[in-house]
Tab-separated table of C-alpha atoms in Angstrom:
chain	number	residue	atom	x	y	z
T	1	UNK	CA	-53.473	19.230	112.775
T	2	UNK	CA	-55.214	22.571	113.154
T	3	UNK	CA	-58.949	22.146	112.706
T	4	UNK	CA	-60.118	25.703	113.270
T	5	UNK	CA	-58.955	29.292	113.477
T	6	UNK	CA	-60.995	32.034	115.116
T	7	UNK	CA	-60.510	35.806	115.207
T	8	UNK	CA	-62.539	38.670	116.607
T	9	UNK	CA	-62.000	42.415	116.081
T	10	UNK	CA	-58.928	41.460	114.069
T	11	UNK	CA	-58.081	43.800	111.169
T	12	UNK	CA	-60.841	43.399	108.516
T	13	UNK	CA	-62.794	40.797	110.504
T	14	UNK	CA	-65.357	41.685	113.131
T	15	UNK	CA	-65.618	37.975	113.869
T	16	UNK	CA	-64.670	34.942	111.802
T	17	UNK	CA	-64.286	31.242	112.439
T	18	UNK	CA	-62.825	29.032	109.720
T	19	UNK	CA	-62.711	25.237	109.630
T	20	UNK	CA	-59.428	23.760	108.404
T	21	UNK	CA	-58.431	20.441	106.845
T	22	UNK	CA	-55.206	18.984	105.446
T	23	UNK	CA	-55.062	21.217	102.375
T	24	UNK	CA	-56.464	24.706	102.783
T	25	UNK	CA	-56.534	26.976	99.761
T	26	UNK	CA	-57.082	30.704	100.343
T	27	UNK	CA	-57.952	32.732	97.256
T	28	UNK	CA	-59.670	36.000	96.418
T	29	UNK	CA	-58.855	39.456	95.132
T	30	UNK	CA	-56.441	41.641	97.065
T	31	UNK	CA	-57.251	43.038	100.534
T	32	UNK	CA	-60.042	40.559	101.252
T	33	UNK	CA	-58.534	38.959	104.367
T	34	UNK	CA	-56.494	35.982	103.107
T	35	UNK	CA	-53.247	37.221	104.611
T	36	UNK	CA	-55.069	38.421	107.723
T	37	UNK	CA	-55.888	34.917	108.939
T	38	UNK	CA	-52.351	33.789	108.173
T	39	UNK	CA	-51.055	36.751	110.195
T	40	UNK	CA	-53.157	35.638	113.163
T	41	UNK	CA	-51.382	32.272	113.112
T	42	UNK	CA	-47.983	33.899	112.690
T	43	UNK	CA	-48.604	36.178	115.677
T	44	UNK	CA	-49.209	33.122	117.864
T	45	UNK	CA	-46.108	31.385	116.533
T	46	UNK	CA	-44.137	34.577	117.119
T	47	UNK	CA	-45.361	34.898	120.684
T	48	UNK	CA	-44.603	31.265	121.459
T	49	UNK	CA	-41.013	31.507	120.199
T	50	UNK	CA	-40.521	34.669	122.267
T	51	UNK	CA	-41.856	32.956	125.383
T	52	UNK	CA	-44.783	35.363	125.601
T	53	UNK	CA	-47.748	33.214	124.593
T	54	UNK	CA	-49.398	33.367	128.026
T	55	UNK	CA	-48.713	37.099	128.407
T	56	UNK	CA	-49.458	38.617	125.026
T	57	UNK	CA	-48.409	39.038	121.396
T	58	UNK	CA	-45.592	41.034	119.818
T	59	UNK	CA	-46.982	42.738	116.720
T	60	UNK	CA	-43.582	43.024	115.056
T	61	UNK	CA	-41.099	40.210	114.935
T	62	UNK	CA	-39.556	37.373	113.010
T	63	UNK	CA	-42.670	36.121	111.226
T	64	UNK	CA	-44.840	39.193	110.725
T	65	UNK	CA	-44.829	42.942	111.311
T	66	UNK	CA	-48.209	44.622	111.697
T	67	UNK	CA	-47.305	47.942	113.306
T	68	UNK	CA	-49.207	49.025	116.386
T	69	UNK	CA	-52.467	48.141	118.083
T	70	UNK	CA	-54.476	50.551	115.958
T	71	UNK	CA	-53.332	48.673	112.853
T	72	UNK	CA	-54.714	45.445	114.308
T	73	UNK	CA	-58.088	46.444	115.776
T	74	UNK	CA	-61.175	46.056	113.577
T	75	UNK	CA	-62.197	49.615	112.662
T	76	UNK	CA	-65.841	49.262	113.799
T	77	UNK	CA	-65.107	47.176	116.898
T	78	UNK	CA	-67.853	47.444	119.522
T	79	UNK	CA	-65.290	46.657	122.242
T	80	UNK	CA	-61.564	47.217	122.388
T	81	UNK	CA	-60.591	43.600	122.741
T	82	UNK	CA	-58.988	41.319	120.157
T	83	UNK	CA	-59.359	37.532	120.098
T	84	UNK	CA	-57.259	34.863	118.405
T	85	UNK	CA	-58.078	31.186	118.833
T	86	UNK	CA	-57.006	27.868	117.323
T	87	UNK	CA	-58.136	24.291	117.762
T	88	UNK	CA	-56.837	20.828	116.904
T	89	UNK	CA	-58.418	17.403	117.205
T	90	UNK	CA	-57.224	17.251	120.830
T	91	UNK	CA	-57.364	20.760	122.319
T	92	UNK	CA	-58.200	24.420	121.930
T	93	UNK	CA	-56.280	27.597	122.656
T	94	UNK	CA	-57.805	31.074	122.750
T	95	UNK	CA	-56.656	34.423	124.120
T	96	UNK	CA	-58.191	37.875	124.430
T	97	UNK	CA	-55.822	40.799	124.031
T	98	UNK	CA	-56.228	44.268	125.539
T	99	UNK	CA	-56.166	47.000	122.920
T	100	UNK	CA	-53.598	49.799	123.108
T	101	UNK	CA	-53.407	52.005	120.049
T	102	UNK	CA	-49.738	52.959	120.223
T	103	UNK	CA	-48.418	49.660	121.584
T	104	UNK	CA	-46.580	47.005	119.595
T	105	UNK	CA	-47.154	44.455	122.376
T	106	UNK	CA	-50.710	43.604	123.392
T	107	UNK	CA	-51.197	41.917	126.756
T	108	UNK	CA	-53.665	39.101	127.284
T	109	UNK	CA	-56.710	40.021	129.324
T	110	UNK	CA	-56.115	37.140	131.722
T	111	UNK	CA	-52.382	36.297	131.927
T	112	UNK	CA	-51.600	32.667	132.703
T	113	UNK	CA	-48.779	30.180	132.636
T	114	UNK	CA	-49.113	28.246	129.397
T	115	UNK	CA	-48.739	24.519	130.041
T	116	UNK	CA	-46.707	22.416	127.651
T	117	UNK	CA	-49.715	20.479	126.373
T	118	UNK	CA	-51.480	23.751	125.556
T	119	UNK	CA	-48.816	24.430	122.920
T	120	UNK	CA	-49.056	20.954	121.413
T	121	UNK	CA	-50.123	22.282	118.005
T	122	UNK	CA	-48.289	21.841	114.710
T	123	UNK	CA	-48.234	25.654	114.560
T	124	UNK	CA	-45.646	25.574	117.354
T	125	UNK	CA	-43.824	22.420	116.268
T	126	UNK	CA	-40.333	21.904	114.895
T	127	UNK	CA	-41.698	20.920	111.485
T	128	UNK	CA	-43.340	24.301	110.901
T	129	UNK	CA	-42.463	26.147	107.670
T	130	UNK	CA	-43.611	29.555	106.500
T	131	UNK	CA	-42.559	30.732	103.036
T	132	UNK	CA	-43.629	34.327	102.411
T	133	UNK	CA	-44.580	35.851	99.075
T	134	UNK	CA	-41.496	38.096	99.011
T	135	UNK	CA	-38.871	35.391	98.633
T	136	UNK	CA	-35.236	35.964	97.773
T	137	UNK	CA	-34.369	36.443	94.129
T	138	UNK	CA	-31.179	35.007	92.642
T	139	UNK	CA	-28.178	35.657	94.905
T	140	UNK	CA	-24.437	35.277	94.470
T	141	UNK	CA	-24.459	33.550	97.874
T	142	UNK	CA	-26.924	32.679	100.618
T	143	UNK	CA	-27.019	32.877	104.405
T	144	UNK	CA	-25.971	30.037	106.654
T	145	UNK	CA	-27.452	29.397	110.063
T	146	UNK	CA	-26.660	26.200	111.923
T	147	UNK	CA	-29.162	27.198	114.601
T	148	UNK	CA	-32.079	27.567	112.165
T	149	UNK	CA	-31.086	24.639	109.944
T	150	UNK	CA	-30.179	22.111	112.661
T	151	UNK	CA	-32.165	23.189	115.709
T	152	UNK	CA	-35.318	24.521	114.038
T	153	UNK	CA	-35.038	22.742	110.667
T	154	UNK	CA	-36.238	26.063	109.260
T	155	UNK	CA	-35.773	27.474	105.757
T	156	UNK	CA	-36.386	31.127	106.642
T	157	UNK	CA	-39.482	33.176	105.859
T	158	UNK	CA	-37.962	34.261	102.548
T	159	UNK	CA	-36.114	31.045	101.778
T	160	UNK	CA	-32.839	32.552	102.961
T	161	UNK	CA	-31.664	29.280	104.562
T	162	UNK	CA	-32.940	26.921	101.863
T	163	UNK	CA	-29.551	26.455	100.194
T	164	UNK	CA	-27.842	25.797	103.533
T	165	UNK	CA	-30.586	23.316	104.454
T	166	UNK	CA	-30.139	21.512	101.134
T	167	UNK	CA	-26.381	21.384	101.687
T	168	UNK	CA	-26.688	19.954	105.201
T	169	UNK	CA	-29.632	17.596	104.653
T	170	UNK	CA	-29.388	16.705	100.962
T	171	UNK	CA	-28.547	13.065	101.639
T	172	UNK	CA	-31.386	12.583	104.142
T	173	UNK	CA	-34.125	10.215	102.922
T	174	UNK	CA	-37.525	11.744	102.224
T	175	UNK	CA	-39.904	10.337	104.823
T	176	UNK	CA	-43.222	11.349	103.276
T	177	UNK	CA	-43.573	8.683	100.578
T	178	UNK	CA	-46.559	10.502	99.067
T	179	UNK	CA	-44.273	13.222	97.641
T	180	UNK	CA	-41.705	10.877	96.091
T	181	UNK	CA	-41.315	11.723	92.433
T	182	UNK	CA	-42.756	8.989	90.205
T	183	UNK	CA	-40.177	6.603	88.719
T	184	UNK	CA	-37.269	8.072	90.714
T	185	UNK	CA	-35.465	5.403	92.728
T	186	UNK	CA	-33.217	7.827	94.630
T	187	UNK	CA	-35.174	8.918	97.719
T	188	UNK	CA	-32.638	11.440	98.974
T	189	UNK	CA	-33.897	14.951	99.672
T	190	UNK	CA	-31.577	16.545	97.114
T	191	UNK	CA	-32.563	14.228	94.274
T	192	UNK	CA	-36.267	14.455	95.019
T	193	UNK	CA	-36.078	18.269	95.081
T	194	UNK	CA	-34.173	18.218	91.787
T	195	UNK	CA	-36.821	16.034	90.150
T	196	UNK	CA	-39.699	18.240	91.264
T	197	UNK	CA	-37.737	21.332	90.265
T	198	UNK	CA	-37.344	19.627	86.901
T	199	UNK	CA	-41.016	20.353	86.306
T	200	UNK	CA	-39.937	23.998	85.996
T	201	UNK	CA	-36.528	23.550	84.334
T	202	UNK	CA	-36.173	20.011	82.912
T	203	UNK	CA	-33.020	18.088	83.780
T	204	UNK	CA	-31.881	20.460	86.498
T	205	UNK	CA	-29.374	19.563	89.198
T	206	UNK	CA	-27.761	21.560	91.994
T	207	UNK	CA	-24.368	21.904	93.550
T	208	UNK	CA	-23.645	23.842	96.739
T	209	UNK	CA	-20.342	25.422	97.713
T	210	UNK	CA	-19.514	26.362	101.292
T	211	UNK	CA	-17.618	29.648	101.485
T	212	UNK	CA	-16.122	28.782	104.858
T	213	UNK	CA	-15.629	31.532	107.412
T	214	UNK	CA	-17.726	34.051	105.474
T	215	UNK	CA	-20.843	32.253	106.773
T	216	UNK	CA	-22.205	32.193	103.231
T	217	UNK	CA	-22.957	29.359	100.834
T	218	UNK	CA	-23.223	29.344	97.051
T	219	UNK	CA	-25.617	27.556	94.696
T	220	UNK	CA	-24.820	26.590	91.135
T	221	UNK	CA	-27.076	24.909	88.606
T	222	UNK	CA	-26.565	22.373	85.845
T	223	UNK	CA	-29.080	21.761	83.081
T	224	UNK	CA	-29.487	18.668	80.906
T	225	UNK	CA	-27.874	18.922	77.480
T	226	UNK	CA	-24.929	20.973	78.748
T	227	UNK	CA	-21.462	19.557	79.408
T	228	UNK	CA	-21.528	17.702	82.735
T	229	UNK	CA	-18.786	19.833	84.248
T	230	UNK	CA	-20.550	23.123	83.537
T	231	UNK	CA	-22.487	24.592	86.444
T	232	UNK	CA	-23.844	28.126	86.299
T	233	UNK	CA	-24.549	30.646	89.018
T	234	UNK	CA	-28.228	30.728	89.955
T	235	UNK	CA	-28.111	34.418	89.002
T	236	UNK	CA	-27.774	33.346	85.370
T	237	UNK	CA	-30.735	30.971	85.216
T	238	UNK	CA	-33.669	33.228	86.070
T	239	UNK	CA	-35.929	34.064	88.985
T	240	UNK	CA	-38.080	30.949	88.782
T	241	UNK	CA	-35.514	28.561	90.240
T	242	UNK	CA	-34.548	30.678	93.251
T	243	UNK	CA	-38.151	31.690	93.950
T	244	UNK	CA	-39.615	28.199	93.866
T	245	UNK	CA	-36.756	26.242	95.477
T	246	UNK	CA	-37.788	27.072	99.091
T	247	UNK	CA	-41.401	26.130	98.312
T	248	UNK	CA	-40.512	22.754	96.802
T	249	UNK	CA	-37.996	22.060	99.565
T	250	UNK	CA	-40.528	22.918	102.300
T	251	UNK	CA	-43.060	20.495	100.807
T	252	UNK	CA	-40.648	17.638	100.116
T	253	UNK	CA	-38.944	17.749	103.520
T	254	UNK	CA	-42.211	18.022	105.499
T	255	UNK	CA	-43.391	15.002	107.452
T	256	UNK	CA	-46.793	13.884	108.702
T	257	UNK	CA	-48.425	16.396	111.065
T	258	UNK	CA	-46.072	19.234	110.063
T	259	UNK	CA	-47.605	22.583	109.103
T	260	UNK	CA	-46.494	24.436	105.967
T	261	UNK	CA	-47.817	27.919	105.145
T	262	UNK	CA	-47.166	29.128	101.598
T	263	UNK	CA	-47.861	32.517	100.059
T	264	UNK	CA	-48.098	32.716	96.263
T	265	UNK	CA	-46.112	29.552	95.470
T	266	UNK	CA	-46.847	30.188	91.788
T	267	UNK	CA	-44.631	33.298	91.577
T	268	UNK	CA	-42.343	33.254	88.510
T	269	UNK	CA	-43.653	29.854	87.395
T	270	UNK	CA	-45.009	29.041	83.950
T	271	UNK	CA	-48.582	27.589	83.871
T	272	UNK	CA	-47.493	23.933	83.629
T	273	UNK	CA	-45.149	24.414	86.594
T	274	UNK	CA	-47.966	26.009	88.589
T	275	UNK	CA	-50.222	23.027	87.905
T	276	UNK	CA	-47.536	20.610	89.036
T	277	UNK	CA	-47.030	22.738	92.147
T	278	UNK	CA	-50.704	22.154	92.945
T	279	UNK	CA	-50.124	18.415	92.548
T	280	UNK	CA	-47.075	18.481	94.849
T	281	UNK	CA	-49.057	20.354	97.501
T	282	UNK	CA	-51.835	17.772	97.246
T	283	UNK	CA	-49.368	14.874	97.496
T	284	UNK	CA	-47.741	16.349	100.603
T	285	UNK	CA	-51.120	16.753	102.281
T	286	UNK	CA	-52.197	13.228	101.403
T	287	UNK	CA	-49.059	12.069	103.212
T	288	UNK	CA	-50.199	13.772	106.413
T	289	UNK	CA	-48.726	17.267	106.061
T	290	UNK	CA	-51.051	20.214	106.673
T	291	UNK	CA	-50.723	23.046	104.162
T	292	UNK	CA	-52.285	26.495	104.110
T	293	UNK	CA	-51.665	28.039	100.713
T	294	UNK	CA	-52.582	31.551	99.600
T	295	UNK	CA	-52.709	31.690	95.825
T	296	UNK	CA	-54.000	33.713	92.882
T	297	UNK	CA	-53.381	30.890	90.418
T	298	UNK	CA	-56.139	28.892	88.760
T	299	UNK	CA	-53.383	26.516	87.602
T	300	UNK	CA	-52.485	25.663	91.212
T	301	UNK	CA	-56.180	25.025	91.885
T	302	UNK	CA	-56.435	22.848	88.775
T	303	UNK	CA	-53.400	20.845	89.905
T	304	UNK	CA	-55.232	20.124	93.159
T	305	UNK	CA	-58.436	19.234	91.288
T	306	UNK	CA	-56.547	16.845	89.028
T	307	UNK	CA	-54.846	15.307	92.052
T	308	UNK	CA	-58.278	14.551	93.506
T	309	UNK	CA	-59.439	13.009	90.243
T	310	UNK	CA	-56.280	10.878	90.029
T	311	UNK	CA	-56.765	9.785	93.665
T	312	UNK	CA	-53.562	11.467	94.835
T	313	UNK	CA	-55.599	13.157	97.583
T	314	UNK	CA	-59.030	12.575	99.056
T	315	UNK	CA	-61.510	15.376	98.306
T	316	UNK	CA	-62.487	15.669	101.975
T	317	UNK	CA	-58.840	16.520	102.765
T	318	UNK	CA	-59.259	19.756	100.787
T	319	UNK	CA	-60.895	23.024	101.875
T	320	UNK	CA	-61.340	25.747	99.260
T	321	UNK	CA	-61.908	29.239	100.636
T	322	UNK	CA	-62.755	32.246	98.479
T	323	UNK	CA	-62.394	35.563	100.305
T	324	UNK	CA	-64.762	38.247	99.034
T	325	UNK	CA	-66.992	41.068	100.265
T	326	UNK	CA	-70.732	41.534	100.332
T	327	UNK	CA	-72.956	44.503	100.930
T	328	UNK	CA	-74.746	44.799	104.278
T	329	UNK	CA	-76.702	47.411	106.217
T	330	UNK	CA	-75.529	48.732	109.569
T	331	UNK	CA	-77.059	51.650	111.453
T	332	UNK	CA	-78.951	52.706	108.347
T	333	UNK	CA	-75.817	52.721	106.161
T	334	UNK	CA	-74.697	50.370	103.405
T	335	UNK	CA	-71.294	48.875	104.136
T	336	UNK	CA	-69.249	45.979	102.803
T	337	UNK	CA	-68.186	43.132	105.034
T	338	UNK	CA	-65.820	40.214	104.375
T	339	UNK	CA	-67.327	36.844	103.496
T	340	UNK	CA	-65.670	33.488	102.865
T	341	UNK	CA	-67.350	31.242	100.303
T	342	UNK	CA	-66.481	27.539	100.444
T	343	UNK	CA	-67.050	25.447	97.322
T	344	UNK	CA	-66.697	21.694	97.882
T	345	UNK	CA	-64.298	19.601	95.808
T	346	UNK	CA	-65.730	16.365	94.415
T	347	UNK	CA	-63.706	13.217	93.687
T	348	UNK	CA	-63.957	13.795	89.917
T	349	UNK	CA	-62.336	17.216	90.313
T	350	UNK	CA	-65.539	19.217	89.902
T	351	UNK	CA	-66.619	21.877	92.388
T	352	UNK	CA	-70.029	22.138	94.026
T	353	UNK	CA	-70.311	25.756	92.784
T	354	UNK	CA	-68.160	28.579	91.436
T	355	UNK	CA	-68.427	31.807	93.411
T	356	UNK	CA	-68.447	35.018	91.405
T	357	UNK	CA	-64.812	36.016	90.964
T	358	UNK	CA	-63.395	32.613	91.930
T	359	UNK	CA	-60.902	31.892	89.130
T	360	UNK	CA	-63.512	32.758	86.495
T	361	UNK	CA	-61.614	35.521	84.692
T	362	UNK	CA	-60.812	33.258	81.751
T	363	UNK	CA	-64.513	32.532	81.186
T	364	UNK	CA	-65.263	36.247	81.368
T	365	UNK	CA	-62.508	36.993	78.832
T	366	UNK	CA	-63.825	34.325	76.461
T	367	UNK	CA	-67.335	35.781	76.721
T	368	UNK	CA	-65.980	39.245	75.971
T	369	UNK	CA	-63.994	37.966	72.974
T	370	UNK	CA	-66.771	35.950	71.403
């Protein structure tokens, strides 16, 4: 499990070090640095998969595209050197990168052969999942990739391989018992995903159809109350199902010590579905999965709070991080700098404090109305 992430002269951060736990919630208004720390992790994953971890980082690739060096360097950096570091319970890894404004590959200041044990982080493991905010909408068919699905067990950044994964692994038993849907005896991946998806569309079930040599696969959906033989194209049942399927699948398939990074899992979900998504995230983490979730949803937060109160997760397994800005003085000028506020979750679901702007818009609206 990752226990810490550190960056220096990295985009909006002059220097930041953040402690991590099992469940790590990143929230805050736009452009405050939530995605920035996720990008730092994705750059390391990207470099490792490209065999470049000991030599440098590619700024544009499979997991993230930043641009060039000038897009990465902190604008008021005192020195033209960028640092990314991570730590687990067993080891640390940190590299300094030499700045080049036009380059899309930044070399490490001290190149070295990276030993196998130095990459023994869940960030580099086979159980890693990253589901971006811009997921696929409803499609007439979806991509297949035996390499990603079998070798990497990966769903794709945008959920593009989720349907293929479900087709190939649907009968596999779910190994993380903490995410098993209550009162469902069938522990297969497909059935468990269907039950959790039922929190969005009750009574839903899936059927996949392999389109053979086209290297595409179809997904059709059945809903309770409709004739058993009638399955409809996912294009005819709304955005919610296709948007949330990769998120639910990533959480249900994950095993202990895997790392799952989710961006805006609440997209296209109604409030009750968002709350249950928070519960599912909490359950996965209590079963040993590490999750970093970026969210703008107070309902997701409340699902996590309720999970703590119902003893579905221990409060000390949760880290809440609110990304904001504060005013500071530098060289006689007033500037704003990023700050991360960290309310503590108690076992009854209460928080130690509520930072200004931390999911308090409803209270502000009520005050304005009355």
